[in-house]
Each structure stands twice: as C-alpha cells, then as structure tokens.
Short mmCIF file of C-alpha atoms and ligand atoms in Angstrom, two decimals:
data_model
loop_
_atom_site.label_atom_id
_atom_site.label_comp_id
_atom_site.label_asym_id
_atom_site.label_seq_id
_atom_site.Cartn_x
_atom_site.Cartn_y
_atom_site.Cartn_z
CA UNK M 1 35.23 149.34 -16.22
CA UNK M 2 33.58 146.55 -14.19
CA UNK M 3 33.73 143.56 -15.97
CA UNK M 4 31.37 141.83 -13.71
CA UNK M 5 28.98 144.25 -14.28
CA UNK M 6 29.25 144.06 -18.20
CA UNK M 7 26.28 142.90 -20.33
CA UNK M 8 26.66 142.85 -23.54
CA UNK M 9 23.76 141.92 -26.69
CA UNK M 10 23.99 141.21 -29.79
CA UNK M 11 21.87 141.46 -32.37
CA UNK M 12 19.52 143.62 -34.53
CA UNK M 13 19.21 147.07 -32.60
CA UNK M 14 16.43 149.42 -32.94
CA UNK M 15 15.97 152.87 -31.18
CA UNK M 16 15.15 156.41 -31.18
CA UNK M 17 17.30 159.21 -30.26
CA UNK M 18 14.55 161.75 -30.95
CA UNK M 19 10.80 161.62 -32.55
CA UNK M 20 12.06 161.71 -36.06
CA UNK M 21 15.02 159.53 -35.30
CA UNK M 22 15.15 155.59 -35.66
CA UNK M 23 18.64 154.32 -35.37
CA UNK M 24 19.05 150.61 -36.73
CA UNK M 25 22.32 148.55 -36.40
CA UNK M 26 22.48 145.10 -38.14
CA UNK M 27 24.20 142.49 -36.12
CA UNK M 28 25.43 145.26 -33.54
CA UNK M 29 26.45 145.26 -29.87
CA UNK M 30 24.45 146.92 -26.92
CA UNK M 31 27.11 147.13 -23.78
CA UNK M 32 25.69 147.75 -20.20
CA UNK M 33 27.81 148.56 -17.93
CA UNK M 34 25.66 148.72 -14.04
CA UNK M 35 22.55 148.76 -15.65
CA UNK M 36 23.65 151.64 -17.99
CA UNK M 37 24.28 151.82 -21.83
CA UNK M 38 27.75 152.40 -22.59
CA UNK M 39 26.36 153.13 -26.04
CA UNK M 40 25.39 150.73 -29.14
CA UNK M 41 28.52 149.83 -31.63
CA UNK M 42 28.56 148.36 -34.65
CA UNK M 43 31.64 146.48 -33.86
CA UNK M 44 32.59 145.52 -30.24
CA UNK M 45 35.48 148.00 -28.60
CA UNK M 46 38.20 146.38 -27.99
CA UNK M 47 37.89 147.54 -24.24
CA UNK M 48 35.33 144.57 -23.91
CA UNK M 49 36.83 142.03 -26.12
CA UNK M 50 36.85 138.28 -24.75
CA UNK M 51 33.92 139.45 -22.34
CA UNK M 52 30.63 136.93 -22.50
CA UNK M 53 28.26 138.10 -25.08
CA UNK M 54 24.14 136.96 -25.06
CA UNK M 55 24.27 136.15 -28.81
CA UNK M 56 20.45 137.37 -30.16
CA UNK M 57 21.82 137.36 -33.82
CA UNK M 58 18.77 137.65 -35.82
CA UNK M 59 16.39 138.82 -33.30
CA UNK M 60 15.22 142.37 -32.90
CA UNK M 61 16.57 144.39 -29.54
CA UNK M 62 14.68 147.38 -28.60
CA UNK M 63 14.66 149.44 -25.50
CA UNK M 64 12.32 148.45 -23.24
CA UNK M 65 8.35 150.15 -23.28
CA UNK M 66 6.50 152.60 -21.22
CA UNK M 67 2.73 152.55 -19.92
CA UNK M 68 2.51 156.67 -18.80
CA UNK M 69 -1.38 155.79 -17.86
CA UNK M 70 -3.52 152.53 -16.48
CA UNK M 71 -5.68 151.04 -13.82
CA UNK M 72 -4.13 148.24 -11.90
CA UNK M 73 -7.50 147.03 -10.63
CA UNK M 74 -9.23 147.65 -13.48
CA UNK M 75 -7.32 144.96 -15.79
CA UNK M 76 -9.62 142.23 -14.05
CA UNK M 77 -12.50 143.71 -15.86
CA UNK M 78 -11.13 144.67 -19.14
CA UNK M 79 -12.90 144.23 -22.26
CA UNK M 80 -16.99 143.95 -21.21
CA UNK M 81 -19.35 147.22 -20.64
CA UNK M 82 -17.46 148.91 -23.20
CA UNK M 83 -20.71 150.46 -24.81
CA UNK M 84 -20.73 153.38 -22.59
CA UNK M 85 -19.37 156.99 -22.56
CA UNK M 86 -16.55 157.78 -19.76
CA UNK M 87 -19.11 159.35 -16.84
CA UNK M 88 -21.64 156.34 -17.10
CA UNK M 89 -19.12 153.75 -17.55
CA UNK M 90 -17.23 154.74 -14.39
CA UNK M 91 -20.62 154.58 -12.54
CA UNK M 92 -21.57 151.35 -13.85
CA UNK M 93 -18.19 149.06 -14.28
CA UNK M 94 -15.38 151.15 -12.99
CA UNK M 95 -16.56 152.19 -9.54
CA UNK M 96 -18.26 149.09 -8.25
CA UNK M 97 -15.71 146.72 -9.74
CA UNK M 98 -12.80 148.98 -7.67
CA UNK M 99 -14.94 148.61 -4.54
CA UNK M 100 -14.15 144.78 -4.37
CA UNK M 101 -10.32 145.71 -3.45
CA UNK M 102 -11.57 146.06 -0.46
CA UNK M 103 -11.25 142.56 0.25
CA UNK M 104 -7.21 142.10 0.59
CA UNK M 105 -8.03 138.45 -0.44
CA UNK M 106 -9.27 139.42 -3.82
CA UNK M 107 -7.28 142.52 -4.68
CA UNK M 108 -4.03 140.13 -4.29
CA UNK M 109 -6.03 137.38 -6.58
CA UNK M 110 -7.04 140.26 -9.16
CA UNK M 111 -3.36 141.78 -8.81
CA UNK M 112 -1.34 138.48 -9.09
CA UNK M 113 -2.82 138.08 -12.72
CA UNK M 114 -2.31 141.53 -13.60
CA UNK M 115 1.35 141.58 -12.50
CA UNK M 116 2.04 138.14 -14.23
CA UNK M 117 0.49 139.28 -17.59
CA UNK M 118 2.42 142.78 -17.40
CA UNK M 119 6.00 140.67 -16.45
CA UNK M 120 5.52 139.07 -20.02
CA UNK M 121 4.51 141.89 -21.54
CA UNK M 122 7.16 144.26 -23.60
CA UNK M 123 6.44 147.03 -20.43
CA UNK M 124 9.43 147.45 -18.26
CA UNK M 125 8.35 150.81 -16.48
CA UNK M 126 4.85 152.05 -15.49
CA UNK M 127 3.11 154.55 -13.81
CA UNK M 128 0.09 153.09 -12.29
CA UNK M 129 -3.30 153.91 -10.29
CA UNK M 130 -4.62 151.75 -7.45
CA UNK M 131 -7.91 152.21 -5.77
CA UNK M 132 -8.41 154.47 -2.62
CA UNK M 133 -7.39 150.88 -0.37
CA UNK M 134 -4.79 151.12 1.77
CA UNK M 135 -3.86 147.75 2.30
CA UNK M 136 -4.98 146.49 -1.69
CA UNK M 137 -2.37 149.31 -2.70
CA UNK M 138 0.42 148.17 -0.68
CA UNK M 139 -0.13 144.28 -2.11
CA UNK M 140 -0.13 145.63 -5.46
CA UNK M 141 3.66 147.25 -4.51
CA UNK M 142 4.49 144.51 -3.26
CA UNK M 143 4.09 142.13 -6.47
CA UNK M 144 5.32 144.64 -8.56
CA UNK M 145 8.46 145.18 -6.53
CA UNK M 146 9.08 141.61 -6.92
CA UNK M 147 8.14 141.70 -10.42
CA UNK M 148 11.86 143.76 -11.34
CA UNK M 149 9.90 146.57 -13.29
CA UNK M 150 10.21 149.87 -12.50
CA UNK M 151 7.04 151.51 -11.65
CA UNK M 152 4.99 153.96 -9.67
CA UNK M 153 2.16 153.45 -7.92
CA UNK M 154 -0.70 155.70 -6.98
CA UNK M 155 -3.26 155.47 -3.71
CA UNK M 156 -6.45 157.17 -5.00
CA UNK M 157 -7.60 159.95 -3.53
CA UNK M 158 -11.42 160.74 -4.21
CA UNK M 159 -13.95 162.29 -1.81
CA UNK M 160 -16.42 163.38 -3.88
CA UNK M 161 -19.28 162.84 -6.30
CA UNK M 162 -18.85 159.04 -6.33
CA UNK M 163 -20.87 156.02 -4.72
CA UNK M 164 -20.60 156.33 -1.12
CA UNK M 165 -18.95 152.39 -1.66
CA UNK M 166 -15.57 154.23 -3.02
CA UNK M 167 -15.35 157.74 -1.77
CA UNK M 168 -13.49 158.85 1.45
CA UNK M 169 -15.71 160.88 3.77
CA UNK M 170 -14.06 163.44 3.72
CA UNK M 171 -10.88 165.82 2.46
CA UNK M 172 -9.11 165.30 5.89
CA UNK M 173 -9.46 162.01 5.86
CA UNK M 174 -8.54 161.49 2.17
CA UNK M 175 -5.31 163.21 3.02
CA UNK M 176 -4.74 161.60 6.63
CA UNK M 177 -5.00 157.72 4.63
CA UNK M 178 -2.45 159.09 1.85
CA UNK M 179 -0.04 159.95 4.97
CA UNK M 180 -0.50 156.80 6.47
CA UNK M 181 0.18 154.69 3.05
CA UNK M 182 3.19 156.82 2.17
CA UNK M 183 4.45 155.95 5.98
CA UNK M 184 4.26 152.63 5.56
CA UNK M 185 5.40 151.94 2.78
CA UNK M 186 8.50 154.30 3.05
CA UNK M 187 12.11 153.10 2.41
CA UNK M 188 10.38 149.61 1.51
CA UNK M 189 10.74 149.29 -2.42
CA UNK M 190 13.92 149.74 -3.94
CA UNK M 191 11.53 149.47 -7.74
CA UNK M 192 8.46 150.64 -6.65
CA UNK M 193 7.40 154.57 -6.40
CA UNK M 194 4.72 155.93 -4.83
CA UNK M 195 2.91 158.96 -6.89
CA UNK M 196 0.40 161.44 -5.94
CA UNK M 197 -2.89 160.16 -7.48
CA UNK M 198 -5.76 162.72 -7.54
CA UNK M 199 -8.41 160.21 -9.24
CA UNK M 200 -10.11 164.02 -11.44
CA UNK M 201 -11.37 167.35 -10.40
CA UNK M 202 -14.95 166.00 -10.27
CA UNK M 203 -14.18 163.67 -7.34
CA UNK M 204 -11.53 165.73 -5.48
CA UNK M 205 -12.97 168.68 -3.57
CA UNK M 206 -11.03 171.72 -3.54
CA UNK M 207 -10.36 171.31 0.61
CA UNK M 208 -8.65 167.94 -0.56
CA UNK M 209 -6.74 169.14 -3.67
CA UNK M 210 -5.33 171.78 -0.74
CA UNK M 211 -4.18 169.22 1.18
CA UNK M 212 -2.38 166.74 -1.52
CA UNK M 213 -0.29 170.02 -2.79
CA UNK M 214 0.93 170.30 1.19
CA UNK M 215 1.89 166.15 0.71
CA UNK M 216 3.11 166.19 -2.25
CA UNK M 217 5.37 169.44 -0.97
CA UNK M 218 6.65 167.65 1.81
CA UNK M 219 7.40 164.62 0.09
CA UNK M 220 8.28 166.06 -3.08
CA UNK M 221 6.07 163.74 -4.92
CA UNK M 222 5.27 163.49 -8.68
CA UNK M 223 1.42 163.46 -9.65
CA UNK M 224 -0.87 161.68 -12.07
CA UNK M 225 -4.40 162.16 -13.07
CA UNK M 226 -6.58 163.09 -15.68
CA UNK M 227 -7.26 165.94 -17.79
CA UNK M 228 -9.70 166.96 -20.55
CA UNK M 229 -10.96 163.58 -21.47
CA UNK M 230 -14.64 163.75 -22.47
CA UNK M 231 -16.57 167.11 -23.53
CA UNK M 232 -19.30 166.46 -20.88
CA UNK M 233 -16.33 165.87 -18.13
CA UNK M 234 -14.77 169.09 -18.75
CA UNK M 235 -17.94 171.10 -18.61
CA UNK M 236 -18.20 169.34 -15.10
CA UNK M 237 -15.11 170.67 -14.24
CA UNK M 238 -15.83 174.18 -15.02
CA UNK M 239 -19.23 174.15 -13.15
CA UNK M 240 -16.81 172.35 -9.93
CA UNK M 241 -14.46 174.96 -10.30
CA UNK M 242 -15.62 178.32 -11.67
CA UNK M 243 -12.66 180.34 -11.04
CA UNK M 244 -10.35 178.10 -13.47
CA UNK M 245 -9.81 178.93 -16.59
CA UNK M 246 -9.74 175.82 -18.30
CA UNK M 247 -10.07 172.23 -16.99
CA UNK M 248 -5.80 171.87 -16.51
CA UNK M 249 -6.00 175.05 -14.53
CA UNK M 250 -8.26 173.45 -11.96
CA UNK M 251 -4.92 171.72 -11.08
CA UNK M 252 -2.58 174.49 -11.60
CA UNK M 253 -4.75 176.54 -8.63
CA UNK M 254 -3.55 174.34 -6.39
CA UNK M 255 -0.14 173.59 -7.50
CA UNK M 256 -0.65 170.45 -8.74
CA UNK M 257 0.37 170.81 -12.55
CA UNK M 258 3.93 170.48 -13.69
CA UNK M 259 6.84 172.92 -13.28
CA UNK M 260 8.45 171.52 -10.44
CA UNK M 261 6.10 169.04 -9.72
CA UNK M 262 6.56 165.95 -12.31
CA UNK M 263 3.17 165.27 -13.77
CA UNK M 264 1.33 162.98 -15.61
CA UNK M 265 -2.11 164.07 -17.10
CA UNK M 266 -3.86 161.11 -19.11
CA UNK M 267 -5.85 162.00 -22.28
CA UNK M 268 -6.08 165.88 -23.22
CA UNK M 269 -8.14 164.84 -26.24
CA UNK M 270 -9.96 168.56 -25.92
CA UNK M 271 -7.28 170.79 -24.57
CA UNK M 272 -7.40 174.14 -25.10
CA UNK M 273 -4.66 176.32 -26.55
CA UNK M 274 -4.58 178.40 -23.54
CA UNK M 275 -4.41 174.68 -21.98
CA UNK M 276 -1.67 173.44 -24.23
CA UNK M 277 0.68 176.33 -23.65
CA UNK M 278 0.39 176.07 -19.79
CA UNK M 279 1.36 172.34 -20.44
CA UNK M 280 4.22 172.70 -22.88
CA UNK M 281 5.79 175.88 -20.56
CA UNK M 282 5.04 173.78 -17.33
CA UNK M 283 6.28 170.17 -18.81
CA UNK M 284 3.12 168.46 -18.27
CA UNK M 285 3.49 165.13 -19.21
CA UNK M 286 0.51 163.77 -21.69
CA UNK M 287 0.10 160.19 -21.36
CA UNK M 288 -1.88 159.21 -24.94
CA UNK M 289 -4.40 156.39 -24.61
CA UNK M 290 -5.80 155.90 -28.16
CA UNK M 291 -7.32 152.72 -27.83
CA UNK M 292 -9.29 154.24 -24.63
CA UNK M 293 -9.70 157.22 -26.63
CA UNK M 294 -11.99 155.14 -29.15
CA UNK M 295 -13.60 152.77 -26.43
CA UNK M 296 -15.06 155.75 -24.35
CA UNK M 297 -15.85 157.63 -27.63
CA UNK M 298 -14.12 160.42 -25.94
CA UNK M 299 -12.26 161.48 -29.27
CA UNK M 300 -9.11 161.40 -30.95
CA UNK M 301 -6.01 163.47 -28.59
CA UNK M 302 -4.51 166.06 -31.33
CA UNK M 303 -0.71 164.58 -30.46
CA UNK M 304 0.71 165.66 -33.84
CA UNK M 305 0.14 169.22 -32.57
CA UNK M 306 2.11 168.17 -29.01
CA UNK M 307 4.22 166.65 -30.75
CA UNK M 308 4.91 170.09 -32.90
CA UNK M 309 5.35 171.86 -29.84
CA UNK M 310 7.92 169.65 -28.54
CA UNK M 311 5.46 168.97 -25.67
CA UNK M 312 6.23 165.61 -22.91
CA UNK M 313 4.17 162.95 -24.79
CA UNK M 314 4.07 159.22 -23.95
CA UNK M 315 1.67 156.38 -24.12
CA UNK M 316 -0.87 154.68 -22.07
CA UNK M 317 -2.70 151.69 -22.38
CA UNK M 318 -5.49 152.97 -19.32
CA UNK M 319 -6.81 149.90 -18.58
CA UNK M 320 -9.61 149.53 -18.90
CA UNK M 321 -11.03 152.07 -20.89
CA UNK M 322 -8.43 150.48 -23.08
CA UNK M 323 -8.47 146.43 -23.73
CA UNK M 324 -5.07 145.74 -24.10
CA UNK M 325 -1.60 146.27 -21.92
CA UNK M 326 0.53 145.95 -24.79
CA UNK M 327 2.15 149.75 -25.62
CA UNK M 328 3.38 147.78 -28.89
CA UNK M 329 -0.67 147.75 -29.85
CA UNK M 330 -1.21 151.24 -28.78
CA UNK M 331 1.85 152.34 -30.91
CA UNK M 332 0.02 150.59 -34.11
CA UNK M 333 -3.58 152.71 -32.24
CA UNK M 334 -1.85 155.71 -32.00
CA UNK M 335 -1.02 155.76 -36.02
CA UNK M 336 -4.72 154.87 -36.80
CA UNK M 337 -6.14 157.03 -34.73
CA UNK M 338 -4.25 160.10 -35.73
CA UNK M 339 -5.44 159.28 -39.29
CA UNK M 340 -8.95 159.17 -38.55
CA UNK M 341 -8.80 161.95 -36.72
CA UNK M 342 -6.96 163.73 -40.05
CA UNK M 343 -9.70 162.51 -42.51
CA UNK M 344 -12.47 162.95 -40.09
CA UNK M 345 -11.51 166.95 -38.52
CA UNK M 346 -9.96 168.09 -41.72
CA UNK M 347 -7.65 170.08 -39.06
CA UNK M 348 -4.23 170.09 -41.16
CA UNK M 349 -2.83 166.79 -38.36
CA UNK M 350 -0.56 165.11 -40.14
CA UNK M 351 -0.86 161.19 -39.57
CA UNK M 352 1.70 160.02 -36.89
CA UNK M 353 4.25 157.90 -38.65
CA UNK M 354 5.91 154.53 -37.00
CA UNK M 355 9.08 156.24 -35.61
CA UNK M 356 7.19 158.97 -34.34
CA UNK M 357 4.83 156.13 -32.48
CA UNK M 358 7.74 153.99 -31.67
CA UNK M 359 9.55 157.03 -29.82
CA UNK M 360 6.22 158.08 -27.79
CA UNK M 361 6.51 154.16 -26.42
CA UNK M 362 10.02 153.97 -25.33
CA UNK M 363 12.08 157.76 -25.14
CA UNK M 364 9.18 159.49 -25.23
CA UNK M 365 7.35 158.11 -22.13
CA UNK M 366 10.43 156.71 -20.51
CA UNK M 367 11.95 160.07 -19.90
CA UNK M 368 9.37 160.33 -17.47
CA UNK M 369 11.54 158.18 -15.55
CA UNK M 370 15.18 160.02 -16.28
CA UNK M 371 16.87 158.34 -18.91
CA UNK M 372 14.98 155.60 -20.20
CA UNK M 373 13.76 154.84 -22.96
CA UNK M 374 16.40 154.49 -25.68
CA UNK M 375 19.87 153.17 -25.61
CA UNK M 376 22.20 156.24 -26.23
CA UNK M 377 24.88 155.95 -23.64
CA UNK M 378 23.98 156.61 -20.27
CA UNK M 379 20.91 155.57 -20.16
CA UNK M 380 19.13 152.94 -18.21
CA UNK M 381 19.41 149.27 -20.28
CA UNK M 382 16.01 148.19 -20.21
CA UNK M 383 16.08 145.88 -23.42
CA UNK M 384 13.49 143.47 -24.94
CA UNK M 385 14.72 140.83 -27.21
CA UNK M 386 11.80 140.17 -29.70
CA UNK M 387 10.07 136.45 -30.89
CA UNK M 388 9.46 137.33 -34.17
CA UNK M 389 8.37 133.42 -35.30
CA UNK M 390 5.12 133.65 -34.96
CA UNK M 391 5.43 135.73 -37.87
CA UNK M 392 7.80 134.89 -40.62
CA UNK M 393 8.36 135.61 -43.77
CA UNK M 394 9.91 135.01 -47.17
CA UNK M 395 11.09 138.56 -48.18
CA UNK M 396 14.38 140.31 -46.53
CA UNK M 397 13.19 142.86 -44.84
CA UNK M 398 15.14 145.83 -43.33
CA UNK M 399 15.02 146.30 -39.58
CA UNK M 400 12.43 149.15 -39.55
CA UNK M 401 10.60 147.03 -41.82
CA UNK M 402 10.71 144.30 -39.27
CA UNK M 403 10.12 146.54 -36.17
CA UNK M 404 6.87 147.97 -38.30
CA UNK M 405 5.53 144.51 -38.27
CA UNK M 406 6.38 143.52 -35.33
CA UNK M 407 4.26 146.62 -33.93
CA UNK M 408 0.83 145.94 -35.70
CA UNK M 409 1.28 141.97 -35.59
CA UNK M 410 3.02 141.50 -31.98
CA UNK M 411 1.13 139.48 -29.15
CA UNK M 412 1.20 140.70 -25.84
CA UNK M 413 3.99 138.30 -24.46
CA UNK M 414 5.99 137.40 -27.66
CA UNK M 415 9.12 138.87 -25.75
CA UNK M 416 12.20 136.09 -25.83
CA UNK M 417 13.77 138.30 -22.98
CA UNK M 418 14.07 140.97 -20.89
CA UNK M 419 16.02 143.03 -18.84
CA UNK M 420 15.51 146.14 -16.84
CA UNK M 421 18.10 148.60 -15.66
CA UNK M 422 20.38 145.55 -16.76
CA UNK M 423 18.41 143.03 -14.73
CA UNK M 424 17.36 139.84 -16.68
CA UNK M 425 14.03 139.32 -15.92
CA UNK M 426 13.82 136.15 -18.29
ZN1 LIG J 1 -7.39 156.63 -16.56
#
C-alpha cells in the first residue's frame, strides 16, 4: 500500500453493484488507493488507520455519472426550436448552428461554456460528438483534457444528404480529414479519447462507411452513432441501404456494430427484435436519451426489455435534442418515460424503478469505460460528494430515500466535490 496515494471519504455511500442492486452504508469509508477503490467498509481497516480522511459525514457519496450520448456544439443552442420532429429539426437548428464551428474563434467561445457547465455538473466521463471541423474538434479536446474528465471525443464524419455548409465532398475526403485529426492529435491527451463518429446512415455513403471500418481497424477505435431513432429515419435508412435487414444492420455490413468493435448506438426507440438480438449477442452499447426521446417526439426506447435481456444500457443527455446535461435529470426522465410508455403501449414494460435508473447512470454506462461506474473494489474512484441544502427536510430519511430526492430535485451543479479516477477536481 501507498500511503501517498491513499484517499479516503467518509460519509453516506450509495452504489450499485448490479441493476437491481443499491448498496447504502451510513457513515462508511470509500478508500482509493491510485485512483482505484480498495472497496467501501463500514468501519475503516486497520491497514489505513491514522491516514487523513475527507470527513463528508452527512453528505451523500456516489460514484461519479455517465453521459453515453451528446452534442458538444450543440449545448450552445439548447432549449429553442424544439417544436420539430428529428429530420426537420436537424435541417433547421442542428445543421446550420454546427456550421458556425467553423470559425475556431467561436467554437472555443461556444466550447469554453460547455466545458465549464459540464466540470460542475455530476458527469465525470463522456462520450461526445463534435462537428466535421478539424481544428473546432481538437479545441474542444483540448478544454476537456484540461477539464480532468474522462471522455471521448468524436470528429464527424458526414458526406451526404446534408447542406452543402456541413457535408464533406466526398467519402475520400471524409476519411483522409479523420486521418489527419487522429494524427494530430495522437499521444496528446492522457483524458481525452478519440472515437469513430459516423454522424447516421442517411449522411454516410456506403464508399465512406468502407473506409471508417479500414480506420477504425487500424486504429482499433471504438464507434458512436445513431440507430433507430425516428420511424421516418429508419424508413430512410432502408431506402439508403436496401440490402440491410434492419436499420442496425446498415452498420453491421460494414463492420461497424459491436463485437470487437466497442460501440455506442444512441436511441433504439424502434428496434427490431431481429435488431435487438444482433445488439445483445454483439454488445452494442444503447445510450438512452429520454428527455430527447420526448423533445423530438421520436418515442419512448423499450429499455425495460434491454434491460431483461441483460443488454449494455446507459444514459445520454444528447444535447440538444435533450435540454439538460444533468444524467441525475435523465435518471428521474428515464422513470417517467418508461411509465408513459407502460400506460400508453399497454406492452407488459414494467416501469423502471430508481435503482434500476440510478445503475443505467453510473455502472451501467460507465462500464463503457472499463470499470467505472460503481465503487466495488477495483474500480476507478470517480466520486461526487452531494449539496443536499438546497433541499432539506424535517423527516429522517434513509439513504435511498435521500438519493431518490436528490435525483428528481438535484440542480445541475449542486455537487460539493468531485474527483475522477481519484483526482479532486474541486
Ligand atoms: Zn445524437
């Protein structure tokens, strides 16, 4: 043991081992020892007696929270043109408002605020889409590398059926600018990734989807896009694609869709069961966006029935077709929605419950990452330390009771502190 490199916490623990798992310790220790858990105890081991402990008694620890699925550029125009279906919103707020990165000037303006906000914010890891700029991607690396969250970042590739503006002219050079990005930024970031980031089928020819499986080969990338969204987008697909089976096989043709290749596929609101079984036997990642799920009107994703499968589920805030970065408010989203979608379908979904959220927004996306996500030894100790005094009140509560409330109530920066891989980052 390296004292040095001890961090111990005290105070009220919360986390999930599995999806129908919340463990809760009262007044209990978390040890890190380099940035991993050396396990949660209800009373400190004598091995690490007379070490400094960060005393949090009577505030809520958790493991630190995942966003599978969002936007970078897109946070500066959250919340307006939200009256609009996926295809026409992309055409009339998405795509023009990603153009502007363009201009290095603005995209480190727009990405300087988005950064901030997310640093306060209960996220410690993220997997994240740029625009198709070079030089706007690498600026966004940057200020996330020196943020201390771990995240991946995605160039987007599109070179078809989008406003001349923001397309690339053509597959090969697509490909040739994802090259060049992944050279220079190479050995750079110790906290930043770079991930393969198909923008969807409709705007990725099938010469270009060729070309990002020979990348992503060669630099044994993992990938992140979107799948089965809106019922107009996957018909789209099909008439793009007519050989695939289903919209997730229009990936799969070319490589690009789990098994050895980690992948993330935002949505699946209106997969298939021929769909779901090539994602559960390939380990397809689903990155569950409820709160975009209701903006776009795109529908309600059926994650009890991942869930049942034992299928990779986290969740995503998707800026901007969602308003909000927290993951604690798409955790509370996630709950709601799955009950609409019960009363409204009449399909036999039972109702997500608040473990079951809690675990898709730390274990269950986290994993994406290794181990992250919970504090069971060996894993990495990203910890948040809650404010709860914005909201108190006059009852004893248990600590589920409190991490419940905390969920549905919680701004997005009422975080006292927090640490990643064992890093304090305030
Ligand atoms: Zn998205």
């Amino acid at each position: 043991m390296n004292t040095e490199n001890t961090r111990i916490l005290k105070g009220d623990i919360c986390y999930s081992t599995d999806k129908d798992t919340l463990i809760t310790v009262e007044n209990g220790y978390l040890v890190c020892e380099n940035g991993i858990s050396a396990g949660v105890f209800q009373k400190l081991p004598e091995a690490y007696m007379g070490l400094f402990v960060e005393d949090f008694t009577g505030h809520l620890i958790i493991p630190g929270l995942t966003d599978l699925h969002m936007h970078a550029p897109q946070y500066a125009f959250r919340g307006f043109k939200m009256d609009l279906e996926l295809l026409d919103w992309l055409n009339s707020s998405a795509f023009p408002e990603e153009a502007r990165y363009e201009d290095e000037e603005y995209a480190r303006a727009a990405y300087s605020i988005f950064v901030n906000d997310l640093r306060k914010s209960g996220t410690t890891r993220g997997c994240f889409f740029a625009t198709l700029h070079l030089p706007a991607t690498e600026i966004l690396m940057e200020l996330l590398e020196e943020s201390g969250l771990e995240t991946m970042v995605g160039k987007v590739n599109m070179d078809r059926n989008c406003p001349d503006y923001l397309r690339e002219k053509d597959a090969e050079t697509s490909a040739a600018l994802t090259l060049s990005w992944l050279e220079r930024t190479a050995g750079k970031f110790q906290h930043t990734k770079p991930i393969l980031t198909p923008r969807f089928i409709p705007a990725c020819s099938d010469e270009l989807m060729r070309r990002l499986a020979d990348i992503q080969k060669s630099y044994g990338l993992p990938v992140q896009s979107h799948l089965s969204e809106n019922p107009g987008e996957i018909a789209w697909v099909q008439e793009l694609v007519p050989q695939s089976r289903f919209y997730g096989d229009a990936y799969d043709l070319f490589g690009l869709f789990g098994g050895d290749v980690p992948t993330i596929m935002a949505h699946c609101v209106h997969c298939l069961p021929e769909e779901m079984d090539l994602m559960e036997q390939r380990g397809v990642y689903i990155a569950h966006c409820p709160q975009s799920n209701a903006n776009l009107t795109s529908g309600a994703a059926p994650v009890r029935a991942f869930l049942d499968r034992n299928m990779k589920v986290g969740l995503g805030s998707d800026i901007a077709g969602g308003t909000v970065l927290s993951i604690f408010r798409a955790m509370a989203e996630s709950i709601q929605v799955s009950k609409l979608r019960a009363r409204l379908t009449g399909d036999g979904l039972k109702p997500l419950s608040m473990q079951e959220a809690f675990f898709l927004g730390t274990k269950g996306g986290g994993s994406f990452f290794g181990n992250a996500g919970s504090f069971e030894a060996g894993y990495q100790c990203d910890a948040l330390v809650l404010d709860e005094s914005r909201i108190p009140h006059p009852q004893k509560l248990t600590l589920a009771e409190r991490l419940e409330r905390y969920i549905y109530l919680s701004g997005d920066d009422w975080i006292l502190h927090k640490y990643v891989q064992g890093r304090k980052l305030f």
